[in-house]
Amino acid sequence: MLRYAIDSGVNYINLDCPAHRAQRKRLAGIVGRGLREGYRNRVKIAACLPSSLMDSSPDFDRYLDEVTGWLRVDRLDFFAFGGLDRETWPVLRGLNLFPRAEKAMADGRIEKLGFAFRDDYQTLRAILDGYGNWSFVQFPFSFMDSDHRPGIGGLNLAASRGLAVVVTEPLKGGRLTRNIPESIARIWTEATPQRPPAEWGLRWVWDNPEVSTVVSDMSSIAQLAQNLALADEATAETLTVPEQVLISRVREAYRKLRPIPCTGCRSCIPCPRDIDAPRIFELYNDAVMYGDVATARSLYQLEKHNIDNCDECNDCARACGRHIPIPDKLKIAQGLLGGK
Ligand code: SF4
Ligand code: SF4
């Protein structure tokens, strides 16, 4: 699949960075094998370093050497600090890794430095303000993420600072193409021309000229061939106004399925017990809206949410303009997402 993709014009290979070392090793080993016999020189390789696992500045070189060794390459074209958000960014800064990264750029082990991001616009701006030598940023972006984490505002901000933007999860990890609720399927069938939801989703992302490239997980040759054909044809700023309206209707129809009417305004934050109610509600709403409890549950547990510390002080509920009974709703969310 990898070689077919490269032979067909794919020129950017993005290596994910799972938290488990064995998974990272296996993934890099497979990609490294695919890139032998001259394929390495036909693509740019992007890899990332799991920021949450960093403990000291030598870790930077250790992780870089590890991934280049597994890939059997002597340099990476793009290297990103993985999983930056409001929690990991201050820790990473404190570890003083930038001199190490700059040395790696100077001696050619990496060409461009960036970061993979998962948080809101303000956090993105803080990271961009906090270091001046970023070349690219990578974050999830789909028509359902137009206004948050970090949304179109974040896309424009990064592009205006001269960063390349690499979009991941353009179809929300398949959630926009599987288990499509009836109310949404009906809107898609009214579309002219008729296109599969995956095609609408990808075209919407590609339509933004600030997007430099899109990386999407693919699991079969047929899916790859389909996406390659689409990428050849779809260009920025080509969606018509009726097509934009159609996608807005789908977005609104999805939002109507959210069981908790949380807007993500974050007026209920900070919580004295460090509970991130807006994020928990987002995960819970996504589970219901996309009919995908497994993904929401694994994110809930990966992000280590836990409401057991909540003392029901109700500070959050008093601050909520939508009058959401937050402690009660948190219990419902934990009931669904906290289990196995
Ligand atoms: S009720 Fe619970 S979640 Fe809300 S502010 Fe108090 S401790 Fe935090
Ligand atoms: S204040 Fe209410 S609407 Fe705003 S993020 Fe908190 S729960 Fe959601």
Short mmCIF file of C-alpha atoms and ligand atoms in Angstrom, two decimals:
data_model
loop_
_atom_site.label_atom_id
_atom_site.label_comp_id
_atom_site.label_asym_id
_atom_site.label_seq_id
_atom_site.Cartn_x
_atom_site.Cartn_y
_atom_site.Cartn_z
CA MET A 1 0.00 0.00 0.00
CA LEU A 2 2.79 2.37 0.93
CA ARG A 3 4.64 1.88 -2.34
CA TYR A 4 1.46 2.08 -4.38
CA ALA A 5 0.70 5.40 -2.67
CA ILE A 6 4.18 6.76 -3.44
CA ASP A 7 4.07 5.49 -7.04
CA SER A 8 0.76 7.33 -7.39
CA GLY A 9 2.15 10.66 -6.18
CA VAL A 10 1.88 10.67 -2.38
CA ASN A 11 4.91 12.58 -1.12
CA TYR A 12 4.32 12.95 2.63
CA ILE A 13 4.33 10.00 5.03
CA ASN A 14 3.20 10.73 8.55
CA LEU A 15 4.25 8.36 11.29
CA ASP A 16 1.90 8.41 14.24
CA CYS A 17 3.35 8.23 17.76
CA PRO A 18 1.41 5.81 19.93
CA ALA A 19 2.25 5.96 23.64
CA HIS A 20 3.46 2.35 23.69
CA ARG A 21 7.05 1.87 22.59
CA ALA A 22 6.33 -1.56 21.05
CA GLN A 23 3.63 -0.04 18.82
CA ARG A 24 5.92 2.81 17.77
CA LYS A 25 8.66 0.32 16.94
CA ARG A 26 6.36 -1.92 14.93
CA LEU A 27 4.88 1.01 12.97
CA ALA A 28 8.27 2.53 12.17
CA GLY A 29 9.64 -0.90 11.21
CA ILE A 30 6.84 -1.46 8.69
CA VAL A 31 7.21 2.02 7.17
CA GLY A 32 11.00 1.65 7.11
CA ARG A 33 10.73 -1.61 5.15
CA GLY A 34 8.35 0.01 2.67
CA LEU A 35 10.76 2.88 2.12
CA ARG A 36 13.70 0.74 1.10
CA GLU A 37 14.78 0.30 -2.54
CA GLY A 38 14.81 3.99 -3.32
CA TYR A 39 11.37 4.92 -1.98
CA ARG A 40 12.83 6.92 0.90
CA ASN A 41 14.14 9.61 -1.42
CA ARG A 42 10.78 10.10 -3.09
CA VAL A 43 8.90 11.18 0.05
CA LYS A 44 9.09 13.50 3.02
CA ILE A 45 8.91 11.64 6.33
CA ALA A 46 7.21 13.16 9.35
CA ALA A 47 7.56 11.59 12.78
CA CYS A 48 6.65 12.77 16.22
CA LEU A 49 7.94 12.50 19.71
CA PRO A 50 5.51 11.57 22.48
CA SER A 51 5.68 14.73 24.62
CA SER A 52 3.87 13.20 27.57
CA LEU A 53 6.70 10.65 27.95
CA MET A 54 9.49 13.25 28.05
CA ASP A 55 11.25 13.53 31.41
CA SER A 56 14.49 15.31 30.63
CA SER A 57 16.23 17.05 27.77
CA PRO A 58 18.36 14.00 26.71
CA ASP A 59 15.04 12.24 26.01
CA PHE A 60 14.81 14.34 22.84
CA ASP A 61 17.88 12.73 21.27
CA ARG A 62 16.96 9.33 22.63
CA TYR A 63 13.52 9.36 20.95
CA LEU A 64 14.91 10.86 17.74
CA ASP A 65 17.67 8.21 17.50
CA GLU A 66 15.16 5.51 18.29
CA VAL A 67 12.72 6.44 15.51
CA THR A 68 15.40 7.03 12.87
CA GLY A 69 16.97 3.68 13.83
CA TRP A 70 13.66 1.82 13.47
CA LEU A 71 12.99 3.54 10.15
CA ARG A 72 16.60 2.95 9.05
CA VAL A 73 16.98 6.54 7.86
CA ASP A 74 19.62 9.09 8.81
CA ARG A 75 17.32 12.11 8.85
CA LEU A 76 13.69 13.12 9.24
CA ASP A 77 12.17 15.82 7.05
CA PHE A 78 9.62 16.82 9.68
CA PHE A 79 9.76 16.19 13.40
CA ALA A 80 6.93 17.15 15.73
CA PHE A 81 6.45 17.35 19.47
CA GLY A 82 3.37 15.13 19.81
CA GLY A 83 0.20 15.85 21.78
CA LEU A 84 0.78 19.47 22.80
CA ASP A 85 -2.03 21.01 24.82
CA ARG A 86 -2.45 23.32 27.83
CA GLU A 87 -1.05 20.60 30.14
CA THR A 88 1.88 19.27 28.14
CA TRP A 89 3.12 22.59 26.71
CA PRO A 90 4.34 24.13 30.02
CA VAL A 91 6.01 20.83 30.97
CA LEU A 92 7.75 20.63 27.61
CA ARG A 93 8.98 24.21 27.87
CA GLY A 94 10.34 23.51 31.32
CA LEU A 95 12.41 20.60 29.97
CA ASN A 96 14.34 23.00 27.75
CA LEU A 97 14.26 20.75 24.69
CA PHE A 98 14.57 23.49 22.08
CA PRO A 99 18.39 23.74 22.14
CA ARG A 100 18.46 19.98 21.45
CA ALA A 101 15.98 20.37 18.59
CA GLU A 102 17.95 23.24 17.11
CA LYS A 103 21.17 21.23 17.27
CA ALA A 104 19.41 18.37 15.45
CA MET A 105 18.31 20.84 12.76
CA ALA A 106 21.80 22.30 12.49
CA ASP A 107 23.47 18.90 12.06
CA GLY A 108 20.82 17.70 9.58
CA ARG A 109 19.12 14.97 11.63
CA ILE A 110 15.86 16.85 11.24
CA GLU A 111 14.89 19.47 8.72
CA LYS A 112 11.76 21.13 10.08
CA LEU A 113 10.38 21.29 13.59
CA GLY A 114 6.68 21.40 14.44
CA PHE A 115 4.09 20.12 16.85
CA ALA A 116 0.97 18.00 16.92
CA PHE A 117 -1.77 19.86 18.72
CA ARG A 118 -5.09 19.10 20.44
CA ASP A 119 -6.56 22.07 22.23
CA ASP A 120 -8.25 25.42 21.77
CA TYR A 121 -7.33 28.60 19.91
CA GLN A 122 -5.88 30.37 22.98
CA THR A 123 -3.54 27.48 23.71
CA LEU A 124 -2.44 27.38 20.08
CA ARG A 125 -1.64 31.07 20.23
CA ALA A 126 0.33 30.61 23.46
CA ILE A 127 2.45 27.88 21.83
CA LEU A 128 3.05 29.97 18.71
CA ASP A 129 4.01 32.97 20.87
CA GLY A 130 6.21 30.82 23.10
CA TYR A 131 8.67 29.66 20.44
CA GLY A 132 9.58 31.39 17.18
CA ASN A 133 11.07 28.59 15.10
CA TRP A 134 8.06 26.39 14.35
CA SER A 135 7.69 25.33 10.72
CA PHE A 136 4.48 23.36 10.90
CA VAL A 137 1.58 22.33 13.09
CA GLN A 138 -0.60 19.27 12.85
CA PHE A 139 -4.12 19.02 14.24
CA PRO A 140 -7.47 17.29 13.65
CA PHE A 141 -9.78 19.29 11.43
CA SER A 142 -13.07 18.35 9.79
CA PHE A 143 -16.32 20.09 8.93
CA MET A 144 -17.46 19.22 12.44
CA ASP A 145 -14.43 21.03 13.93
CA SER A 146 -14.95 24.31 12.12
CA ASP A 147 -15.26 26.37 15.30
CA HIS A 148 -13.26 24.62 18.00
CA ARG A 149 -10.05 22.83 19.00
CA PRO A 150 -8.67 24.97 17.27
CA GLY A 151 -11.08 25.30 14.31
CA ILE A 152 -10.90 27.66 11.36
CA GLY A 153 -9.61 30.40 13.69
CA GLY A 154 -6.64 28.20 14.61
CA LEU A 155 -6.05 27.25 10.99
CA ASN A 156 -5.94 30.91 9.95
CA LEU A 157 -3.75 31.86 12.90
CA ALA A 158 -1.14 29.19 12.15
CA ALA A 159 -1.10 30.03 8.44
CA SER A 160 -0.81 33.77 9.17
CA ARG A 161 2.32 33.01 11.25
CA GLY A 162 3.84 31.24 8.24
CA LEU A 163 3.38 27.67 9.48
CA ALA A 164 2.39 24.82 7.22
CA VAL A 165 -0.78 23.16 8.52
CA VAL A 166 -1.06 19.38 8.38
CA VAL A 167 -4.61 18.20 8.95
CA THR A 168 -5.31 14.85 10.60
CA GLU A 169 -8.62 13.04 11.07
CA PRO A 170 -10.44 14.86 8.24
CA LEU A 171 -13.29 12.36 8.71
CA LYS A 172 -13.00 12.21 12.50
CA GLY A 173 -11.32 8.83 12.38
CA GLY A 174 -14.17 7.42 10.25
CA ARG A 175 -16.92 8.68 12.54
CA LEU A 176 -18.34 10.84 9.73
CA THR A 177 -18.66 7.85 7.45
CA ARG A 178 -19.89 5.06 9.75
CA ASN A 179 -23.22 4.63 11.57
CA ILE A 180 -24.60 7.74 9.90
CA PRO A 181 -27.83 8.75 11.70
CA GLU A 182 -30.99 8.80 9.61
CA SER A 183 -31.47 12.59 9.86
CA ILE A 184 -28.02 13.12 8.39
CA ALA A 185 -28.24 10.39 5.75
CA ARG A 186 -31.40 12.12 4.50
CA ILE A 187 -29.55 15.41 3.95
CA TRP A 188 -26.70 13.69 2.11
CA THR A 189 -29.20 12.03 -0.25
CA GLU A 190 -30.60 15.46 -1.16
CA ALA A 191 -27.16 16.60 -2.35
CA THR A 192 -26.39 17.48 -5.94
CA PRO A 193 -24.12 16.03 -7.18
CA GLN A 194 -24.43 12.76 -5.27
CA ARG A 195 -21.19 12.02 -3.41
CA PRO A 196 -20.31 9.63 -0.57
CA PRO A 197 -20.02 11.36 2.85
CA ALA A 198 -16.26 10.65 2.87
CA GLU A 199 -15.86 12.63 -0.33
CA TRP A 200 -17.83 15.58 1.02
CA GLY A 201 -15.75 15.53 4.19
CA LEU A 202 -12.41 15.47 2.38
CA ARG A 203 -13.49 18.11 -0.15
CA TRP A 204 -14.53 20.41 2.70
CA VAL A 205 -11.06 20.17 4.30
CA TRP A 206 -9.19 20.56 1.00
CA ASP A 207 -11.33 23.57 0.17
CA ASN A 208 -9.40 25.62 2.76
CA PRO A 209 -6.34 27.12 1.04
CA GLU A 210 -4.52 27.40 4.39
CA VAL A 211 -4.36 23.59 4.64
CA SER A 212 -0.95 22.41 3.40
CA THR A 213 -1.64 18.70 3.42
CA VAL A 214 -4.10 16.17 4.81
CA VAL A 215 -3.18 12.85 6.33
CA SER A 216 -5.87 10.25 6.62
CA ASP A 217 -5.74 6.68 7.89
CA MET A 218 -6.46 4.18 5.14
CA SER A 219 -6.84 0.46 5.53
CA SER A 220 -7.26 -0.96 2.03
CA ILE A 221 -5.92 -0.49 -1.47
CA ALA A 222 -9.45 0.30 -2.70
CA GLN A 223 -9.82 3.10 -0.15
CA LEU A 224 -6.39 4.42 -1.04
CA ALA A 225 -7.16 4.40 -4.78
CA GLN A 226 -10.42 6.24 -4.13
CA ASN A 227 -8.71 8.95 -2.07
CA LEU A 228 -5.87 9.31 -4.58
CA ALA A 229 -8.34 9.89 -7.41
CA LEU A 230 -10.18 12.45 -5.30
CA ALA A 231 -6.99 14.25 -4.27
CA ASP A 232 -6.05 14.61 -7.94
CA GLU A 233 -9.29 16.37 -8.63
CA ALA A 234 -10.24 18.35 -5.52
CA THR A 235 -8.63 21.75 -5.09
CA ALA A 236 -9.03 24.66 -2.69
CA GLU A 237 -11.86 27.16 -2.97
CA THR A 238 -13.96 25.10 -5.33
CA LEU A 239 -16.96 24.21 -3.17
CA THR A 240 -19.95 26.18 -4.38
CA VAL A 241 -22.20 28.16 -2.04
CA PRO A 242 -25.00 25.52 -2.20
CA GLU A 243 -22.41 22.84 -1.39
CA GLN A 244 -21.16 24.85 1.60
CA VAL A 245 -24.77 25.27 2.73
CA LEU A 246 -25.37 21.54 2.42
CA ILE A 247 -22.39 20.79 4.68
CA SER A 248 -23.57 23.42 7.18
CA ARG A 249 -26.96 21.69 7.29
CA VAL A 250 -25.26 18.37 8.02
CA ARG A 251 -23.19 20.03 10.77
CA GLU A 252 -26.29 21.50 12.37
CA ALA A 253 -28.14 18.19 12.12
CA TYR A 254 -25.28 16.45 13.92
CA ARG A 255 -25.25 19.14 16.61
CA LYS A 256 -28.98 18.66 17.23
CA LEU A 257 -28.17 15.08 18.26
CA ARG A 258 -26.00 16.22 21.17
CA PRO A 259 -27.68 15.11 24.40
CA ILE A 260 -25.98 17.84 26.50
CA PRO A 261 -26.40 21.38 25.12
CA CYS A 262 -22.84 22.41 26.07
CA THR A 263 -21.36 25.04 23.76
CA GLY A 264 -17.79 24.57 25.02
CA CYS A 265 -17.66 28.20 26.21
CA ARG A 266 -15.66 27.08 29.28
CA SER A 267 -17.32 29.60 31.65
CA CYS A 268 -17.55 26.72 34.17
CA ILE A 269 -13.74 26.39 34.31
CA PRO A 270 -11.60 26.27 36.42
CA CYS A 271 -13.06 23.66 38.71
CA PRO A 272 -11.47 23.54 42.19
CA ARG A 273 -11.16 19.77 41.75
CA ASP A 274 -9.60 20.03 38.28
CA ILE A 275 -12.50 18.43 36.46
CA ASP A 276 -12.76 19.44 32.81
CA ALA A 277 -16.55 19.32 32.38
CA PRO A 278 -16.62 20.84 28.85
CA ARG A 279 -14.19 18.24 27.53
CA ILE A 280 -16.07 15.40 29.24
CA PHE A 281 -19.34 16.67 27.73
CA GLU A 282 -17.71 16.90 24.32
CA LEU A 283 -16.58 13.27 24.54
CA TYR A 284 -20.00 12.16 25.77
CA ASN A 285 -21.83 14.13 23.07
CA ASP A 286 -19.50 12.72 20.39
CA ALA A 287 -20.16 9.17 21.62
CA VAL A 288 -23.91 9.66 21.19
CA MET A 289 -23.81 11.87 18.09
CA TYR A 290 -21.53 9.56 16.08
CA GLY A 291 -22.82 6.30 17.60
CA ASP A 292 -19.25 5.48 18.63
CA VAL A 293 -18.86 4.84 22.34
CA ALA A 294 -15.59 2.93 21.94
CA THR A 295 -13.60 5.91 20.61
CA ALA A 296 -15.00 8.34 23.19
CA ARG A 297 -14.38 5.83 25.98
CA SER A 298 -10.78 5.26 24.97
CA LEU A 299 -10.13 9.03 24.80
CA TYR A 300 -11.84 9.55 28.17
CA GLN A 301 -9.56 7.00 29.74
CA LEU A 302 -6.44 8.09 27.85
CA GLU A 303 -6.97 11.69 28.96
CA LYS A 304 -7.44 10.39 32.53
CA HIS A 305 -10.77 12.06 33.28
CA ASN A 306 -12.30 11.10 36.58
CA ILE A 307 -15.17 12.77 38.37
CA ASP A 308 -14.80 10.90 41.65
CA ASN A 309 -13.22 14.01 43.20
CA CYS A 310 -16.28 16.14 42.47
CA ASP A 311 -17.72 17.39 45.78
CA GLU A 312 -20.86 18.75 44.07
CA CYS A 313 -20.07 22.31 45.15
CA ASN A 314 -22.08 23.40 42.10
CA ASP A 315 -19.74 26.34 41.28
CA CYS A 316 -19.65 25.14 37.69
CA ALA A 317 -23.43 24.88 37.31
CA ARG A 318 -23.88 28.42 38.71
CA ALA A 319 -21.46 29.74 36.06
CA CYS A 320 -23.15 27.94 33.17
CA GLY A 321 -25.24 30.24 30.97
CA ARG A 322 -27.02 27.18 29.54
CA HIS A 323 -28.17 26.17 33.07
CA ILE A 324 -26.78 22.66 32.64
CA PRO A 325 -26.92 20.65 35.90
CA ILE A 326 -23.23 19.87 35.45
CA PRO A 327 -22.55 17.47 38.37
CA ASP A 328 -25.53 15.28 37.39
CA LYS A 329 -24.55 15.24 33.74
CA LEU A 330 -20.97 14.38 34.67
CA LYS A 331 -22.22 11.28 36.44
CA ILE A 332 -24.14 10.23 33.33
CA ALA A 333 -21.07 10.80 31.15
CA GLN A 334 -18.83 8.86 33.51
CA GLY A 335 -21.40 6.03 33.58
CA LEU A 336 -21.01 5.62 29.82
CA LEU A 337 -17.35 6.46 29.32
CA GLY A 338 -15.74 5.31 32.54
CA GLY A 339 -16.57 1.60 32.08
CA LYS A 340 -14.82 -1.09 30.06
S1 SF4 B 1 -19.51 20.58 41.18
FE1 SF4 B 1 -17.80 19.20 40.82
S2 SF4 B 1 -17.21 19.63 38.70
FE2 SF4 B 1 -18.44 21.35 39.39
S3 SF4 B 1 -16.96 22.86 40.15
FE3 SF4 B 1 -17.65 21.63 41.92
S4 SF4 B 1 -16.12 20.00 42.05
FE4 SF4 B 1 -15.92 20.89 40.01
S1 SF4 B 2 -20.42 26.79 31.07
FE1 SF4 B 2 -22.00 25.32 30.41
S2 SF4 B 2 -22.05 25.56 28.19
FE2 SF4 B 2 -20.14 26.51 28.86
S3 SF4 B 2 -18.61 24.88 28.71
FE3 SF4 B 2 -19.41 24.80 30.80
S4 SF4 B 2 -21.07 23.30 30.71
FE4 SF4 B 2 -20.60 23.90 28.62
#
